[in-house]
Coordinates of N, CA, C and O in Angstrom, one line a residue:
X1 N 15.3 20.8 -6.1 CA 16.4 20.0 -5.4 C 16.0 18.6 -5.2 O 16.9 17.8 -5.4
X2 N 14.7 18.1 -4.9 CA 14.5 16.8 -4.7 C 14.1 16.3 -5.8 O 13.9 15.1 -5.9
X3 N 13.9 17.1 -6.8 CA 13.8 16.4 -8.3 C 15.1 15.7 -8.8 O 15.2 14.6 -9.4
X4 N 16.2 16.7 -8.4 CA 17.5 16.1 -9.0 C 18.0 15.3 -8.6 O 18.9 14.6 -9.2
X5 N 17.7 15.0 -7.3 CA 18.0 13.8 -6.3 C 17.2 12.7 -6.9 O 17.7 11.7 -7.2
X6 N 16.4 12.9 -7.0 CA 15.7 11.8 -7.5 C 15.6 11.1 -8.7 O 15.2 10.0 -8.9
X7 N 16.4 12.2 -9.9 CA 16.7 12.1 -10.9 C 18.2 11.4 -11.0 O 18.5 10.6 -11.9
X8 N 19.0 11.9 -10.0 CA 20.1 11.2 -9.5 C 19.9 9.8 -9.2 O 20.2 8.9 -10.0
X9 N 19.4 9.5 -8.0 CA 19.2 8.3 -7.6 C 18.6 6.9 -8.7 O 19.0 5.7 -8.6
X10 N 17.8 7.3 -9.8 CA 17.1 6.7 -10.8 C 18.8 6.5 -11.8 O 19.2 5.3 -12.1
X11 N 19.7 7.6 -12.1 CA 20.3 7.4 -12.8 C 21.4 6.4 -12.2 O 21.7 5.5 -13.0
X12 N 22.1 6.3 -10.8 CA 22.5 5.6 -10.6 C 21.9 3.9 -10.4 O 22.5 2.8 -10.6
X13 N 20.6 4.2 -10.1 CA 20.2 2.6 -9.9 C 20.2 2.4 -11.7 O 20.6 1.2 -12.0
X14 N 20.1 3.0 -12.7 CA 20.2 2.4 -14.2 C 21.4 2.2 -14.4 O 21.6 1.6 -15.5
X15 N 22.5 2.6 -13.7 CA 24.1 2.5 -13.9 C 24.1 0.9 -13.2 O 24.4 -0.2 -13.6
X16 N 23.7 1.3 -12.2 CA 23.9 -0.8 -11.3 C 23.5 -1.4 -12.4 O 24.3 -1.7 -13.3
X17 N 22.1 -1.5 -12.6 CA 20.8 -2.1 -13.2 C 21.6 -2.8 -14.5 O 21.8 -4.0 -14.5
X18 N 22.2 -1.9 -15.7 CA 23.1 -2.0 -16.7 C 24.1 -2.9 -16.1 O 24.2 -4.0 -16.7
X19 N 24.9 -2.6 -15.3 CA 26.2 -3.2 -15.1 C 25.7 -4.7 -14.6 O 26.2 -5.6 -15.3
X20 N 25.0 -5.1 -13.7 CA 24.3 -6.2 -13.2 C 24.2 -7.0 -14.6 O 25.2 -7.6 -15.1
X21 N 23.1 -6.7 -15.3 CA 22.7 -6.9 -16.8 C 23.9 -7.5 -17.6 O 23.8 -8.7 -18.0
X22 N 25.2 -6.7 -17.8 CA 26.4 -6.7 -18.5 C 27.4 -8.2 -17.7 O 28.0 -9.1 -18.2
X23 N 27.1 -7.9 -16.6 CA 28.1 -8.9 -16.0 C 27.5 -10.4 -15.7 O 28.1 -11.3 -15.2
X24 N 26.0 -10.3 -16.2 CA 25.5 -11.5 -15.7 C 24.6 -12.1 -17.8 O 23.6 -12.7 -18.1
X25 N 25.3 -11.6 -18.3 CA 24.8 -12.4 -19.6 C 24.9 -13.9 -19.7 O 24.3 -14.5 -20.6
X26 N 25.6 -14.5 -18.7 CA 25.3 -15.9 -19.3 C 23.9 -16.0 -19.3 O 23.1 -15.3 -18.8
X27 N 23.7 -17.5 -20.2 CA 22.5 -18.4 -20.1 C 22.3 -19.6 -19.5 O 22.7 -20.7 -19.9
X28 N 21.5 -19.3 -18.6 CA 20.9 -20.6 -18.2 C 20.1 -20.9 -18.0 O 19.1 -20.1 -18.1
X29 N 19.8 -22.2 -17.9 CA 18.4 -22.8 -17.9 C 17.7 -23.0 -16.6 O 18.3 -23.2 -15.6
X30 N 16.5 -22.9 -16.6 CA 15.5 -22.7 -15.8 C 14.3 -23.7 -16.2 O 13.7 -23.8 -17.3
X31 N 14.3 -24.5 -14.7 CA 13.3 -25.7 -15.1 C 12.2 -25.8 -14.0 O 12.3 -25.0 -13.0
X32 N 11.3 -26.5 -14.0 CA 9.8 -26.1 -13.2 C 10.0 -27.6 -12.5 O 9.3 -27.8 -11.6
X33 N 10.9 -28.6 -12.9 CA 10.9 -29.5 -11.5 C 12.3 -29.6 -11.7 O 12.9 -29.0 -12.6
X34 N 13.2 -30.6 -10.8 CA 14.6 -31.0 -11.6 C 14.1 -32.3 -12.7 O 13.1 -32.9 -13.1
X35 N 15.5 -32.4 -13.0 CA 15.7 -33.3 -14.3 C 15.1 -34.5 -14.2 O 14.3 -34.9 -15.0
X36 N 15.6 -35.1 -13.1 CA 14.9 -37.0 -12.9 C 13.4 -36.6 -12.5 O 12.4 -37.3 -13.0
X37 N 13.2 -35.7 -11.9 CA 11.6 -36.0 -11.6 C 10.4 -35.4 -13.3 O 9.2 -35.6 -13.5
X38 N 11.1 -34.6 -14.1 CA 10.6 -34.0 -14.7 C 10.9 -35.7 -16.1 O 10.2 -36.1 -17.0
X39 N 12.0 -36.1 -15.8 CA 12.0 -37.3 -17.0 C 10.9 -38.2 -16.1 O 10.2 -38.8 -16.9
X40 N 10.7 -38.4 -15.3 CA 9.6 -39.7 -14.7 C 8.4 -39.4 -15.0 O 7.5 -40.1 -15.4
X41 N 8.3 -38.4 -14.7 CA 6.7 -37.3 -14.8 C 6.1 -37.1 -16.1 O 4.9 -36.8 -16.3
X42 N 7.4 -37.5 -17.2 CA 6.8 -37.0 -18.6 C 6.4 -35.1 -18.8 O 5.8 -34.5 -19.7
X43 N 6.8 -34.4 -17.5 CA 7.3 -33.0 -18.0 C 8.2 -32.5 -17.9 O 8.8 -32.1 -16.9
X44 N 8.6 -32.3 -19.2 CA 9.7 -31.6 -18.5 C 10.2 -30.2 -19.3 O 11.1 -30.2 -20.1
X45 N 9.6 -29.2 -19.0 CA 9.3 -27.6 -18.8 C 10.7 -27.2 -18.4 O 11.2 -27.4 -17.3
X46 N 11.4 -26.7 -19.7 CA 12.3 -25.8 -19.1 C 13.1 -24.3 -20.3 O 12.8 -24.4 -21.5
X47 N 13.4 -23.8 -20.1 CA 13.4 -22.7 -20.6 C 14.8 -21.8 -20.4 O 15.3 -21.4 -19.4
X48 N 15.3 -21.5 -21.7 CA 16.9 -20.7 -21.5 C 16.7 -19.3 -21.2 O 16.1 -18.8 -22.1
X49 N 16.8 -18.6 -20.5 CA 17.0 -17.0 -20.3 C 18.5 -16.3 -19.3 O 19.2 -17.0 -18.5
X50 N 18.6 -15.3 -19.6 CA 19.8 -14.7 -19.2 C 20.1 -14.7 -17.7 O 19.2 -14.4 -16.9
X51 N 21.2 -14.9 -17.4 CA 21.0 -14.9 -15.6 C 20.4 -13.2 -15.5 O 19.3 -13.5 -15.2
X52 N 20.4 -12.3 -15.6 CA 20.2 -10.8 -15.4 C 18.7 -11.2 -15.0 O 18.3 -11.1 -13.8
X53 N 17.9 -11.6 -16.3 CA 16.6 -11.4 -16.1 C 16.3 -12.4 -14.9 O 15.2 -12.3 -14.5
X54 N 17.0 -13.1 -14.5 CA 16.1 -14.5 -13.9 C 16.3 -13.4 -11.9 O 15.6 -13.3 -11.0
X55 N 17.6 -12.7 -12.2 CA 17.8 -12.0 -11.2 C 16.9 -10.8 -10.8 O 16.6 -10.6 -9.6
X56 N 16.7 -9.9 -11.8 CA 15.8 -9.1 -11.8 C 14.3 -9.5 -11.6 O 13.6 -8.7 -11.0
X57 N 13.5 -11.2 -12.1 CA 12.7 -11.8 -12.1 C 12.3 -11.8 -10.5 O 11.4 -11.3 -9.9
X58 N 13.2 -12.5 -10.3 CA 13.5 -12.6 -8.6 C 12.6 -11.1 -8.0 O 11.5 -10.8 -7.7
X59 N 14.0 -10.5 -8.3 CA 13.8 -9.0 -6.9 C 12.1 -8.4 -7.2 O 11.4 -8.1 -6.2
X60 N 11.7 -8.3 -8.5 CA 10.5 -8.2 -8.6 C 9.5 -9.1 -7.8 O 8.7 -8.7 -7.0
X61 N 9.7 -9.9 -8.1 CA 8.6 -11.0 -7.2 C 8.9 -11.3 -6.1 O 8.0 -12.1 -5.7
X62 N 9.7 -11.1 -5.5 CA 10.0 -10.7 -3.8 C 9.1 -9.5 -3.7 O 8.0 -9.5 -3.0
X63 N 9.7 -8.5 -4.5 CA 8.5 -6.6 -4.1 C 6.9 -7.1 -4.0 O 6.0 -6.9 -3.1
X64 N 7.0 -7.7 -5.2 CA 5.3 -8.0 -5.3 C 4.8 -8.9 -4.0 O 3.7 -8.8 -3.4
X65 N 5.6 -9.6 -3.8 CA 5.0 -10.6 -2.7 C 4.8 -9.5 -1.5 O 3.6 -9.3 -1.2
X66 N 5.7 -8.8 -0.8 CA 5.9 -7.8 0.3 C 5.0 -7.0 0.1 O 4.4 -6.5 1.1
X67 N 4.6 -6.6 -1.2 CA 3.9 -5.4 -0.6 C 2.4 -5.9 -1.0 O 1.5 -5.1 -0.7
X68 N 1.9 -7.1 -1.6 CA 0.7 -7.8 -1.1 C 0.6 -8.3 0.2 O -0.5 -8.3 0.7
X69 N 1.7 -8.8 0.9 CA 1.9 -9.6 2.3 C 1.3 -7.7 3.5 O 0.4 -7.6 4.3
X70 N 2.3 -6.8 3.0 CA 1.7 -5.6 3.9 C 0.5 -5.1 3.6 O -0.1 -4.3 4.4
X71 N -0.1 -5.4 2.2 CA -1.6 -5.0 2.2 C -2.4 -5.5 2.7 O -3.4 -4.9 3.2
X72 N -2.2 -7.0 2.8 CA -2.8 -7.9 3.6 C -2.9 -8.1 5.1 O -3.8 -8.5 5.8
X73 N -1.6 -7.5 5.5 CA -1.6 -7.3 7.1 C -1.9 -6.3 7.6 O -2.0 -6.1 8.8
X74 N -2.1 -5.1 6.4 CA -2.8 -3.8 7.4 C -4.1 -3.4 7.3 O -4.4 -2.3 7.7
X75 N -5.2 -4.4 6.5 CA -6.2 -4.8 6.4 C -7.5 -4.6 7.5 O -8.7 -4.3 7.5
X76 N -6.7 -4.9 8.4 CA -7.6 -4.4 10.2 C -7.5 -3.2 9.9 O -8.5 -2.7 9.3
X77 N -6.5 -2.5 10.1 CA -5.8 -0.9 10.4 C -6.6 -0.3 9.7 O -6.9 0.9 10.0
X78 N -7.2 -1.0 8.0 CA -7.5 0.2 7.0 C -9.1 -0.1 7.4 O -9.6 1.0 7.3
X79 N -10.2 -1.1 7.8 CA -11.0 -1.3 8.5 C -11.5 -0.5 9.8 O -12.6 0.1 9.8
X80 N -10.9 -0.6 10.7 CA -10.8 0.4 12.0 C -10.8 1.9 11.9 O -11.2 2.7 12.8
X81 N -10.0 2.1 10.6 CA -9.6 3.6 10.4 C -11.3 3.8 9.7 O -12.0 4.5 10.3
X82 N -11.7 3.3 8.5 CA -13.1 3.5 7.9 C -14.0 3.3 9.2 O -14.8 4.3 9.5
X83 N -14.1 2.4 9.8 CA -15.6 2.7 11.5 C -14.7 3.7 11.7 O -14.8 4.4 10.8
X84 N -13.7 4.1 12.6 CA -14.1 5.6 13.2 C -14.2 6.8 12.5 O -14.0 7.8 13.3
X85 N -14.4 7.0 11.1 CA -14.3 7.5 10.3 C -15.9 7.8 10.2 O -16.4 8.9 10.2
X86 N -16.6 6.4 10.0 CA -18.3 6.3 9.9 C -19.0 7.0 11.5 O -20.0 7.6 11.8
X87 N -17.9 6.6 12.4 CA -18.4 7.3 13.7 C -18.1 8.4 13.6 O -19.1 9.2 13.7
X88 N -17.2 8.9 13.6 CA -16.7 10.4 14.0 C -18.2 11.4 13.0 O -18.9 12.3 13.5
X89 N -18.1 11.0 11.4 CA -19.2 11.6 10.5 C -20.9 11.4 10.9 O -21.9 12.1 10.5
X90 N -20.7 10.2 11.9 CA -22.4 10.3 12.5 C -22.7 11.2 13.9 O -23.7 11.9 14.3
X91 N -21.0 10.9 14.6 CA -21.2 11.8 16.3 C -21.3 13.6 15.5 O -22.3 14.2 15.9
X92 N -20.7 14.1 14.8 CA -20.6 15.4 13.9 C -22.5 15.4 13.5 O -23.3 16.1 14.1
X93 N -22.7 14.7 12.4 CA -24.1 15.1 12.1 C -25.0 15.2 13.5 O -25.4 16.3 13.8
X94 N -25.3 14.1 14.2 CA -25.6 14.8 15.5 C -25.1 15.8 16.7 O -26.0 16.3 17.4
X95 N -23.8 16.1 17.0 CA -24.0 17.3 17.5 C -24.7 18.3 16.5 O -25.8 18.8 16.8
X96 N -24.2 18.7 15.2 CA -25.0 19.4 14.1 C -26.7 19.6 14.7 O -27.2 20.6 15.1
X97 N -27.2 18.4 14.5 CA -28.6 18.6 14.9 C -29.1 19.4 16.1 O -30.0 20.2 16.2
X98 N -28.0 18.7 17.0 CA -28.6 18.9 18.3 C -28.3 20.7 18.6 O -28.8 21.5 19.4
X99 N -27.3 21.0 17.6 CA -27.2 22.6 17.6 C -28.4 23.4 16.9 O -28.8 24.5 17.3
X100 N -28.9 22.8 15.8 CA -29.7 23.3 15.3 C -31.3 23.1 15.9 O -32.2 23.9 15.7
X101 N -31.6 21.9 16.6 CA -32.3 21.9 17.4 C -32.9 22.4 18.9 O -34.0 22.2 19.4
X102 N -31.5 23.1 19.4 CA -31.7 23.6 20.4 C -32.3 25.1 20.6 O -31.8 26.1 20.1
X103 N -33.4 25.0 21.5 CA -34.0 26.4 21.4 C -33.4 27.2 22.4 O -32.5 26.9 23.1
X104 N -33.8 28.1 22.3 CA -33.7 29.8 23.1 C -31.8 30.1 22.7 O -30.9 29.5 22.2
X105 N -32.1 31.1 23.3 CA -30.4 31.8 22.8 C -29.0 31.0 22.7 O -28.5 30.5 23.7
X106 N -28.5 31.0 21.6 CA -27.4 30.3 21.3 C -25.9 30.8 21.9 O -24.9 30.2 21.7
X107 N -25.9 32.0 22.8 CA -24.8 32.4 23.5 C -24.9 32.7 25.4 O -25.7 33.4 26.0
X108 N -24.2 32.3 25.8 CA -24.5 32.3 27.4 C -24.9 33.4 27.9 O -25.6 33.4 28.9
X109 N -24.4 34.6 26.9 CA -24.4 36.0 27.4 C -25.5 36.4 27.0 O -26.0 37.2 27.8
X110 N -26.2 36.1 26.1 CA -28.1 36.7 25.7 C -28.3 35.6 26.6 O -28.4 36.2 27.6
X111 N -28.4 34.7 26.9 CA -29.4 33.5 28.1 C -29.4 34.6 29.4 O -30.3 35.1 30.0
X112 N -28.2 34.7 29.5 CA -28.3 35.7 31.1 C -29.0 37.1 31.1 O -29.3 37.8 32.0
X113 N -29.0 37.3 29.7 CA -29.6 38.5 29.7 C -31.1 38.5 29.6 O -31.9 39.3 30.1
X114 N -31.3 37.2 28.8 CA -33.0 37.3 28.4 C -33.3 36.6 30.0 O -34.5 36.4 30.2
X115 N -32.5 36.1 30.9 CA -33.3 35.7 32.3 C -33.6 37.1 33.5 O -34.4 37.2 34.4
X116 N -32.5 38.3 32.9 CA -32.8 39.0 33.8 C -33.5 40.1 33.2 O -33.7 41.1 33.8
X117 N -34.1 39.7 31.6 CA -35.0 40.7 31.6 C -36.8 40.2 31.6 O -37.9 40.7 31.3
X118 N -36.4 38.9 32.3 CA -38.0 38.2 32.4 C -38.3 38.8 34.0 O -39.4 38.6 34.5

């Protein structure tokens, strides 16, 4: 069931994705400064591609930025989670010890027994 949904959902986002694509074929140009400053500068970088891609270009590099910006901000969270993690694995190996190191009877019920048979 959640395969076909999800198989659904992929098929519709390739129905937008296509139609987006289809309705946005012009060309335009794409430049890395504007025109007067790029003729003053002696650069001038610019490049024809389809509005689709420049749109899809976009929404990509929006994702990418977001989900570096949230890796970056839960950076404490994934820190804090590893120490109590190193703690919880050191307080464990020592109770462990301290079980294995403890003498005479390991149940309350033989302790009371071996006191009233001293």
């Amino acid at each position: 069931m959640i395969r076909a949904l999800r198989l659904l959902f992929l098929g519709l986002l390739a129905v937008v994705l296509i139609g987006l694509a289809l309705a946005n074929r012009q060309i335009v140009t794409l430049r890395v400064l504007p025109l007067e400053a790029g003729s003053f500068l002696g650069w001038d970088w610019a490049v024809q591609v389809p509005l689709f891609l420049v749109i899809l270009a976009g929404v990509l590099l929006g994702l990418l930025i977001g989900f570096v910006w949230e890796w970056a901000r839960e950076s404490r969270l994934r820190r804090n989670a590893r120490q109590s993690d190193r703690k919880a694995r050191k307080l464990e190996a020592e109770v462990q010890t301290l079980r294995h190191d403890k003498t005479g009877p390991k149940d309350d019920v033989l302790a009371l027994l071996e006191q009233s048979s001293r």
